[in-house]
Short mmCIF file of C-alpha atoms and ligand atoms in Angstrom, two decimals:
data_model
loop_
_atom_site.label_atom_id
_atom_site.label_comp_id
_atom_site.label_asym_id
_atom_site.label_seq_id
_atom_site.Cartn_x
_atom_site.Cartn_y
_atom_site.Cartn_z
CA MET A 1 247.18 290.61 75.75
CA SER A 2 243.78 290.12 77.36
CA THR A 3 242.50 293.12 79.32
CA ASN A 4 241.11 290.70 81.91
CA ASP A 5 244.45 289.12 82.87
CA SER A 6 245.73 289.04 86.43
CA THR A 7 247.37 292.47 86.24
CA HIS A 8 244.17 294.26 85.22
CA ALA A 9 240.89 294.41 87.07
CA PRO A 10 238.00 293.34 84.83
CA PHE A 11 235.90 296.06 83.26
CA PRO A 12 232.50 296.50 84.90
CA GLY A 13 230.15 294.03 83.25
CA HIS A 14 232.96 291.65 82.30
CA PRO A 15 233.15 288.22 83.97
CA GLY A 16 235.00 288.45 87.26
CA ALA A 17 233.93 292.05 87.95
CA ALA A 18 233.41 292.61 91.67
CA ARG A 19 229.67 292.96 91.36
CA ARG A 20 227.95 291.79 88.20
CA VAL A 21 224.20 292.33 88.44
CA SER A 22 223.46 289.33 86.22
CA ASP A 23 225.24 287.14 88.80
CA LEU A 24 222.54 288.12 91.30
CA LEU A 25 219.73 286.96 89.03
CA PRO A 26 218.26 283.52 88.42
CA VAL A 27 219.19 281.67 85.23
CA PHE A 28 216.85 282.75 82.43
CA PRO A 29 214.73 279.60 82.34
CA TRP A 30 213.42 279.72 78.78
CA ASP A 31 216.74 278.49 77.40
CA LYS A 32 215.96 275.13 79.04
CA LEU A 33 212.90 274.78 76.85
CA GLU A 34 214.81 275.20 73.58
CA PRO A 35 215.53 271.47 72.90
CA TYR A 36 211.82 270.70 73.36
CA LYS A 37 210.96 273.49 70.96
CA GLN A 38 213.25 271.90 68.38
CA THR A 39 211.44 268.57 68.85
CA ALA A 40 208.05 270.24 68.50
CA LEU A 41 209.15 272.18 65.42
CA ALA A 42 210.04 268.90 63.71
CA HIS A 43 206.41 267.69 63.88
CA PRO A 44 205.10 267.31 60.30
CA GLY A 45 202.11 269.49 61.15
CA GLY A 46 204.33 272.23 62.58
CA LEU A 47 204.68 273.77 66.01
CA CYS A 48 201.69 274.60 68.23
CA ASP A 49 203.29 277.04 70.62
CA PHE A 50 201.40 277.47 73.90
CA SER A 51 204.51 278.21 75.95
CA VAL A 52 204.37 282.01 76.08
CA GLY A 53 201.41 284.28 76.78
CA THR A 54 202.07 286.56 73.83
CA PRO A 55 199.14 287.91 71.78
CA VAL A 56 198.84 286.68 68.17
CA ASP A 57 195.74 288.53 66.95
CA PRO A 58 195.86 291.93 65.23
CA VAL A 59 196.20 295.17 67.12
CA PRO A 60 192.63 296.58 67.00
CA GLU A 61 192.21 299.11 64.21
CA VAL A 62 191.05 301.90 66.51
CA ILE A 63 194.39 301.63 68.34
CA GLN A 64 196.53 301.36 65.20
CA LYS A 65 194.85 304.51 63.87
CA ALA A 66 195.52 306.44 67.07
CA LEU A 67 199.17 305.40 66.99
CA ALA A 68 199.51 306.34 63.32
CA ALA A 69 197.91 309.73 63.89
CA ALA A 70 200.51 310.51 66.56
CA THR A 71 203.69 309.72 64.65
CA ASP A 72 204.71 313.36 64.11
CA THR A 73 205.89 313.91 67.68
CA PRO A 74 209.44 315.29 67.55
CA GLY A 75 209.56 316.65 71.10
CA TYR A 76 210.16 314.74 74.34
CA PRO A 77 207.03 313.32 75.90
CA THR A 78 206.72 313.56 79.68
CA VAL A 79 206.92 310.68 82.12
CA TRP A 80 203.48 311.55 83.53
CA GLY A 81 202.03 312.00 80.03
CA PRO A 82 199.41 314.55 79.00
CA VAL A 83 196.42 315.06 81.29
CA GLU A 84 194.24 313.36 78.63
CA LEU A 85 196.19 310.15 79.19
CA ARG A 86 195.86 310.28 82.97
CA GLU A 87 192.16 311.08 82.62
CA ALA A 88 191.74 308.13 80.25
CA VAL A 89 193.43 305.81 82.77
CA ALA A 90 191.43 307.16 85.72
CA GLY A 91 188.23 307.04 83.66
CA TRP A 92 188.84 303.38 82.78
CA LEU A 93 189.64 302.54 86.40
CA ASN A 94 186.36 304.14 87.45
CA ARG A 95 184.24 302.63 84.70
CA ARG A 96 185.63 299.10 84.39
CA VAL A 97 187.30 298.47 87.72
CA GLY A 98 185.02 300.42 90.07
CA ALA A 99 187.98 302.29 91.59
CA GLU A 100 187.29 305.77 92.89
CA ILE A 101 190.48 307.37 91.66
CA GLY A 102 191.57 310.60 90.02
CA PRO A 103 194.17 311.38 87.34
CA GLN A 104 196.66 312.58 89.96
CA ALA A 105 197.03 309.01 91.27
CA VAL A 106 198.03 307.26 88.04
CA LEU A 107 201.35 306.92 86.23
CA PRO A 108 202.07 305.42 82.79
CA THR A 109 204.82 302.77 82.62
CA VAL A 110 206.81 301.28 79.76
CA GLY A 111 205.10 297.89 79.91
CA SER A 112 204.44 296.50 83.36
CA LYS A 113 207.43 294.13 83.41
CA GLU A 114 209.89 297.00 83.83
CA LEU A 115 207.86 298.32 86.74
CA VAL A 116 207.70 294.90 88.39
CA ALA A 117 211.46 294.52 87.99
CA TRP A 118 212.45 298.00 89.15
CA LEU A 119 209.76 298.99 91.66
CA PRO A 120 211.65 297.79 94.75
CA THR A 121 214.75 299.68 93.57
CA GLN A 122 212.77 302.81 92.75
CA LEU A 123 211.20 302.77 96.20
CA GLY A 124 214.60 302.57 97.85
CA LEU A 125 214.37 299.00 99.12
CA GLY A 126 217.60 297.11 99.64
CA PRO A 127 219.54 294.73 101.85
CA GLY A 128 217.64 293.83 105.02
CA ASP A 129 214.24 294.33 103.37
CA GLN A 130 212.03 291.54 102.14
CA VAL A 131 209.90 291.49 99.00
CA ALA A 132 207.18 288.84 99.19
CA TYR A 133 205.29 287.24 96.31
CA PRO A 134 203.05 284.20 95.81
CA ARG A 135 204.70 280.77 95.96
CA LEU A 136 203.72 280.16 92.33
CA ALA A 137 204.40 283.38 90.49
CA TYR A 138 205.55 285.39 87.53
CA PRO A 139 209.37 285.21 87.91
CA THR A 140 209.95 288.98 87.69
CA TYR A 141 208.79 289.59 91.29
CA GLU A 142 211.86 287.69 92.47
CA VAL A 143 214.05 289.50 89.95
CA GLY A 144 212.87 292.86 91.32
CA ALA A 145 213.86 291.86 94.83
CA ARG A 146 217.28 290.64 93.72
CA LEU A 147 218.03 293.71 91.61
CA CYS A 148 217.95 295.94 94.70
CA GLY A 149 219.60 293.45 97.06
CA ALA A 150 216.41 292.76 99.01
CA GLU A 151 215.49 289.25 100.11
CA PRO A 152 212.88 287.49 97.97
CA VAL A 153 210.30 285.58 100.03
CA GLU A 154 207.53 283.29 98.76
CA TYR A 155 204.20 282.95 100.53
CA ASP A 156 200.98 280.97 100.37
CA SER A 157 199.29 283.04 103.04
CA VAL A 158 200.39 286.39 104.48
CA ASP A 159 200.14 284.82 107.93
CA GLU A 160 203.45 283.07 107.20
CA LEU A 161 205.25 286.38 106.67
CA ASP A 162 207.25 288.50 109.10
CA GLY A 163 205.45 291.83 108.95
CA SER A 164 208.45 293.62 110.44
CA ARG A 165 210.71 292.62 107.53
CA VAL A 166 208.46 292.57 104.47
CA ARG A 167 208.34 296.03 102.88
CA LEU A 168 206.61 295.17 99.61
CA LEU A 169 203.95 292.49 99.11
CA TRP A 170 202.99 291.34 95.61
CA VAL A 171 199.52 290.04 94.92
CA ASN A 172 198.60 288.70 91.48
CA SER A 173 194.94 288.00 90.76
CA PRO A 174 194.13 286.59 88.25
CA SER A 175 197.37 284.70 88.65
CA ASN A 176 200.05 283.85 86.19
CA PRO A 177 200.60 280.87 86.00
CA THR A 178 197.59 279.32 87.76
CA GLY A 179 194.72 281.51 86.60
CA ARG A 180 193.54 281.61 90.20
CA VAL A 181 191.38 284.53 91.29
CA LEU A 182 191.42 285.88 94.84
CA GLY A 183 187.97 286.65 96.21
CA ARG A 184 186.96 289.89 97.89
CA ASP A 185 187.34 288.45 101.39
CA GLU A 186 190.84 287.16 100.78
CA LEU A 187 191.93 290.44 99.21
CA ARG A 188 190.38 292.40 102.09
CA ARG A 189 192.25 290.27 104.60
CA THR A 190 195.51 290.76 102.71
CA VAL A 191 195.00 294.53 102.58
CA ALA A 192 194.31 294.58 106.32
CA TRP A 193 197.49 292.61 107.05
CA ALA A 194 199.59 294.90 104.83
CA ARG A 195 198.16 298.05 106.39
CA GLU A 196 198.64 296.75 109.90
CA HIS A 197 202.34 296.16 109.19
CA ARG A 198 202.82 299.26 106.99
CA VAL A 199 203.78 297.04 104.07
CA LEU A 200 203.17 298.40 100.57
CA LEU A 201 200.75 296.04 98.82
CA VAL A 202 201.20 296.00 95.04
CA SER A 203 198.56 294.16 93.08
CA ASP A 204 199.49 293.00 89.59
CA GLU A 205 196.15 293.04 87.77
CA CYS A 206 197.17 292.65 84.14
CA TYR A 207 194.60 289.85 83.59
CA LEU A 208 191.72 291.62 85.35
CA GLU A 209 189.52 291.75 82.23
CA LEU A 210 190.13 288.08 81.44
CA GLY A 211 187.88 286.29 83.92
CA TRP A 212 186.04 283.18 82.63
CA GLU A 213 184.52 281.41 85.62
CA ALA A 214 185.22 284.20 88.09
CA ASP A 215 184.82 287.94 88.27
CA PRO A 216 188.23 289.31 89.28
CA VAL A 217 188.19 292.33 91.57
CA SER A 218 190.81 295.05 91.92
CA VAL A 219 192.54 295.91 95.14
CA LEU A 220 191.43 299.49 94.40
CA HIS A 221 187.73 298.54 94.51
CA PRO A 222 186.02 300.04 97.59
CA ASP A 223 184.78 296.55 98.58
CA VAL A 224 188.44 295.63 99.06
CA CYS A 225 190.27 298.82 100.04
CA GLY A 226 187.39 300.33 102.02
CA ALA A 227 185.45 303.56 101.64
CA ASP A 228 187.22 306.86 101.37
CA GLU A 229 188.24 308.30 104.70
CA GLN A 230 189.82 311.72 104.39
CA GLY A 231 191.24 310.87 100.97
CA ARG A 232 193.18 307.84 102.24
CA GLN A 233 191.22 305.09 100.52
CA HIS A 234 194.22 303.83 98.56
CA GLU A 235 196.89 304.44 101.18
CA GLY A 236 199.54 301.72 101.03
CA LEU A 237 198.09 300.20 97.86
CA LEU A 238 199.12 300.16 94.21
CA ALA A 239 197.53 298.36 91.26
CA VAL A 240 199.57 297.54 88.15
CA HIS A 241 197.74 297.26 84.83
CA SER A 242 198.83 296.40 81.33
CA LEU A 243 197.28 296.70 77.88
CA SER A 244 199.49 293.90 76.55
CA LYS A 245 196.92 291.17 77.05
CA ARG A 246 193.51 292.89 77.00
CA SER A 247 194.29 294.95 73.87
CA ASN A 248 196.96 292.86 72.06
CA LEU A 249 199.50 295.60 72.78
CA ALA A 250 202.48 293.63 74.07
CA GLY A 251 204.50 295.15 71.22
CA TYR A 252 203.59 298.71 72.19
CA ARG A 253 204.67 298.56 75.89
CA ALA A 254 201.54 300.25 77.24
CA SER A 255 200.70 300.01 80.93
CA PHE A 256 200.28 301.99 84.11
CA VAL A 257 200.32 301.94 87.87
CA ALA A 258 197.69 303.57 90.08
CA GLY A 259 196.84 303.91 93.74
CA ASP A 260 198.43 305.60 96.75
CA PRO A 261 198.98 309.16 95.44
CA VAL A 262 202.04 309.71 97.63
CA VAL A 263 203.79 306.61 96.27
CA VAL A 264 202.74 307.47 92.70
CA ARG A 265 204.30 310.94 93.17
CA GLU A 266 207.52 309.43 94.49
CA LEU A 267 207.71 307.05 91.53
CA LEU A 268 207.09 309.94 89.17
CA GLU A 269 210.02 311.87 90.65
CA VAL A 270 212.39 308.93 90.42
CA ARG A 271 211.27 307.88 86.95
CA LYS A 272 211.59 311.46 85.63
CA HIS A 273 215.27 311.34 86.53
CA GLY A 274 215.56 307.89 84.99
CA GLY A 275 213.88 308.91 81.71
CA MET A 276 211.33 306.09 81.91
CA ILE A 277 209.04 307.61 79.32
CA VAL A 278 206.24 306.00 77.32
CA PRO A 279 206.68 307.14 73.68
CA ALA A 280 204.14 309.78 72.62
CA PRO A 281 202.51 307.60 69.91
CA VAL A 282 202.00 304.85 72.49
CA GLN A 283 200.51 307.36 74.92
CA ALA A 284 198.00 308.30 72.19
CA ALA A 285 197.30 304.62 71.44
CA THR A 286 196.69 303.98 75.15
CA ILE A 287 194.05 306.71 75.31
CA ALA A 288 192.23 305.16 72.34
CA ALA A 289 192.52 301.63 73.74
CA LEU A 290 191.10 302.56 77.13
CA ALA A 291 188.14 304.36 75.58
CA ASP A 292 187.04 301.34 73.57
CA ASP A 293 185.43 298.29 75.18
CA ALA A 294 184.34 296.64 71.92
CA HIS A 295 187.76 295.27 70.99
CA VAL A 296 188.18 293.82 74.46
CA ALA A 297 184.87 291.96 74.15
CA GLU A 298 185.84 290.70 70.70
CA GLN A 299 189.24 289.47 71.88
CA ARG A 300 187.68 287.83 74.93
CA GLY A 301 185.39 285.92 72.55
CA ARG A 302 188.40 284.55 70.67
CA TYR A 303 190.16 283.48 73.84
CA ALA A 304 187.02 281.92 75.32
CA ALA A 305 186.63 279.66 72.27
CA ARG A 306 190.30 278.63 72.27
CA ARG A 307 190.22 278.03 75.99
CA SER A 308 187.21 275.70 75.90
CA ALA A 309 188.52 273.75 72.90
CA LEU A 310 191.91 273.21 74.53
CA ARG A 311 190.51 272.50 77.95
CA ALA A 312 188.18 269.79 76.64
CA ALA A 313 190.99 268.20 74.59
CA LEU A 314 193.46 268.27 77.49
CA GLU A 315 190.92 266.74 79.88
CA ALA A 316 190.01 264.02 77.38
CA TYR A 317 193.74 263.30 76.99
CA GLY A 318 194.04 262.74 80.75
CA PHE A 319 195.02 266.10 82.22
CA ARG A 320 193.49 267.53 85.36
CA VAL A 321 192.92 271.30 85.28
CA GLU A 322 193.43 273.29 88.47
CA HIS A 323 192.26 276.86 89.06
CA SER A 324 192.42 278.47 85.58
CA GLU A 325 189.21 280.39 86.22
CA ALA A 326 190.78 283.49 84.66
CA SER A 327 193.86 284.76 82.76
CA LEU A 328 195.22 283.35 79.49
CA TYR A 329 196.45 280.03 80.91
CA LEU A 330 195.31 276.53 81.70
CA TRP A 331 197.23 275.14 84.68
CA VAL A 332 197.20 271.40 84.16
CA THR A 333 198.78 268.24 85.50
CA GLN A 334 199.09 264.54 84.81
CA ASP A 335 200.36 264.12 88.38
CA ARG A 336 203.92 263.53 87.26
CA PRO A 337 207.05 265.66 86.77
CA CYS A 338 206.44 268.63 84.51
CA TRP A 339 209.41 267.96 82.23
CA GLU A 340 208.01 264.53 81.35
CA THR A 341 204.80 266.20 80.28
CA VAL A 342 206.71 268.86 78.35
CA ALA A 343 208.58 266.10 76.49
CA GLU A 344 205.43 264.08 75.76
CA LEU A 345 203.60 267.10 74.35
CA ALA A 346 206.67 268.27 72.40
CA ALA A 347 206.60 264.92 70.57
CA LEU A 348 203.10 265.92 69.43
CA GLY A 349 204.45 269.27 68.26
CA ILE A 350 202.87 271.06 71.23
CA LEU A 351 205.05 273.34 73.33
CA VAL A 352 203.99 274.27 76.87
CA ALA A 353 205.76 275.91 79.82
CA PRO A 354 206.95 273.63 82.65
CA GLY A 355 205.39 274.57 85.99
CA ASP A 356 208.75 274.80 87.75
CA PHE A 357 209.50 278.00 85.81
CA TYR A 358 207.09 279.60 88.31
CA GLY A 359 208.54 278.05 91.45
CA PRO A 360 209.30 274.56 92.77
CA ALA A 361 205.65 274.20 93.81
CA GLY A 362 204.78 273.96 90.12
CA GLU A 363 206.98 270.95 89.41
CA ARG A 364 204.07 268.62 88.59
CA PHE A 365 202.15 271.09 86.44
CA VAL A 366 202.48 272.65 83.02
CA ARG A 367 201.08 275.99 81.89
CA VAL A 368 199.21 276.03 78.61
CA ALA A 369 198.78 279.54 77.17
CA PHE A 370 195.81 279.76 74.84
CA THR A 371 197.42 282.65 72.98
CA ALA A 372 197.69 280.87 69.64
CA THR A 373 195.64 281.22 66.48
CA ASP A 374 192.37 279.30 66.01
CA GLU A 375 194.14 277.22 63.38
CA ARG A 376 196.99 276.22 65.75
CA VAL A 377 194.55 275.48 68.56
CA ALA A 378 192.49 273.27 66.23
CA ALA A 379 195.67 271.45 65.13
CA ALA A 380 196.64 270.78 68.75
CA VAL A 381 193.14 269.56 69.60
CA GLU A 382 193.35 267.07 66.71
CA ARG A 383 196.73 265.78 67.89
CA LEU A 384 195.58 265.41 71.49
CA ARG A 385 192.61 263.33 70.25
CA GLY A 386 195.20 260.97 68.76
C1 LIG B 1 201.63 288.52 85.96
C2 LIG B 1 202.28 289.35 84.91
N1 LIG B 1 202.66 290.59 85.21
C3 LIG B 1 203.27 291.38 84.30
C4 LIG B 1 203.49 290.94 83.02
C5 LIG B 1 204.21 291.87 82.06
O1 LIG B 1 203.39 292.33 81.06
P1 LIG B 1 203.80 293.59 80.20
O2 LIG B 1 205.22 293.94 80.50
O3 LIG B 1 203.61 293.18 78.78
O4 LIG B 1 202.87 294.70 80.61
C6 LIG B 1 203.11 289.66 82.66
C7 LIG B 1 203.38 289.16 81.30
O5 LIG B 1 203.18 288.04 80.95
C8 LIG B 1 202.48 288.84 83.63
O6 LIG B 1 202.09 287.60 83.34
#
């Protein structure tokens, strides 16, 4: 006898349960790309996979060594981490980002995706609240809204939003998927709007060190958030950072959030109860990664070369590039539906992400991640030349 027949209520998590969280969430879009991946894999020269922004180069040695040296850590690490970690984060924010921030206003996270997905829940948002994010965006902002029962809302400009309903406003510069960078004036205006309406502005800055034709600025920079007035410089603001891209650490889950010290404290309390702890060896690796700028410069050099090779080949093939002044993506179009482009490139063994994964506004674009080896990039360039 099935346990889900008419005389028994379904177990939680089973189909038909009164409230299954996965039913609230969008369909995981990557499954739709699978047939195109199969086509691309069949190319005699093999697959050139530009569909996902996942690092392919080695973890820098200085970071591997720090991780290895910290493997004998039998005890529980803390959610806040040792003071050395918070000082390393604050020091990096001061040195590289220009943020005037102390170690009390930073919090390590287990990769930034979990924070993006769970932040609205952890801040107590729910039905009746709105979570707003850019019209073309990383899909997890919407997921975070849905997980807590809040209403997801897309925006091009904050002027379209209802300041009395939005409780959390996502900003993402440099942007995934478009590579667009918001200038100081635009960020300042957005901060002013958020503060006026008492909306928490959360800036996802995981591509901040990957500017090519623009110099991305943090929401925590005094040019954007204003000078310190009675210790309230970062009030209502958070910045989310990740080492996944800048340090090839996607496999380590190393990231942090920083900003409004009151909100950081609240998150710390909630996350302590939830056990959202960065493993001690990763905490040690993060300290080493943030102290070293050389590996970031070296990795940037690799990406810059791949980006220009691919960009030139895509333009010669007939693509138009929009934005793409920063991040790890080229946002390109042939002015036709994205799935036609995906199919055409898959026949060449090249896999890219359809723009509609990032919202209906992307339906005539594809996103080309230049996170592939030099050899794969060269192979794709050859094929695009025909
Ligand atoms: C805009 C944006 N935010 C957050 C993330 C999550 O990065 P991670 O969880 O590796 O820190 C990504 C990953 O691609 C991203 O593109």
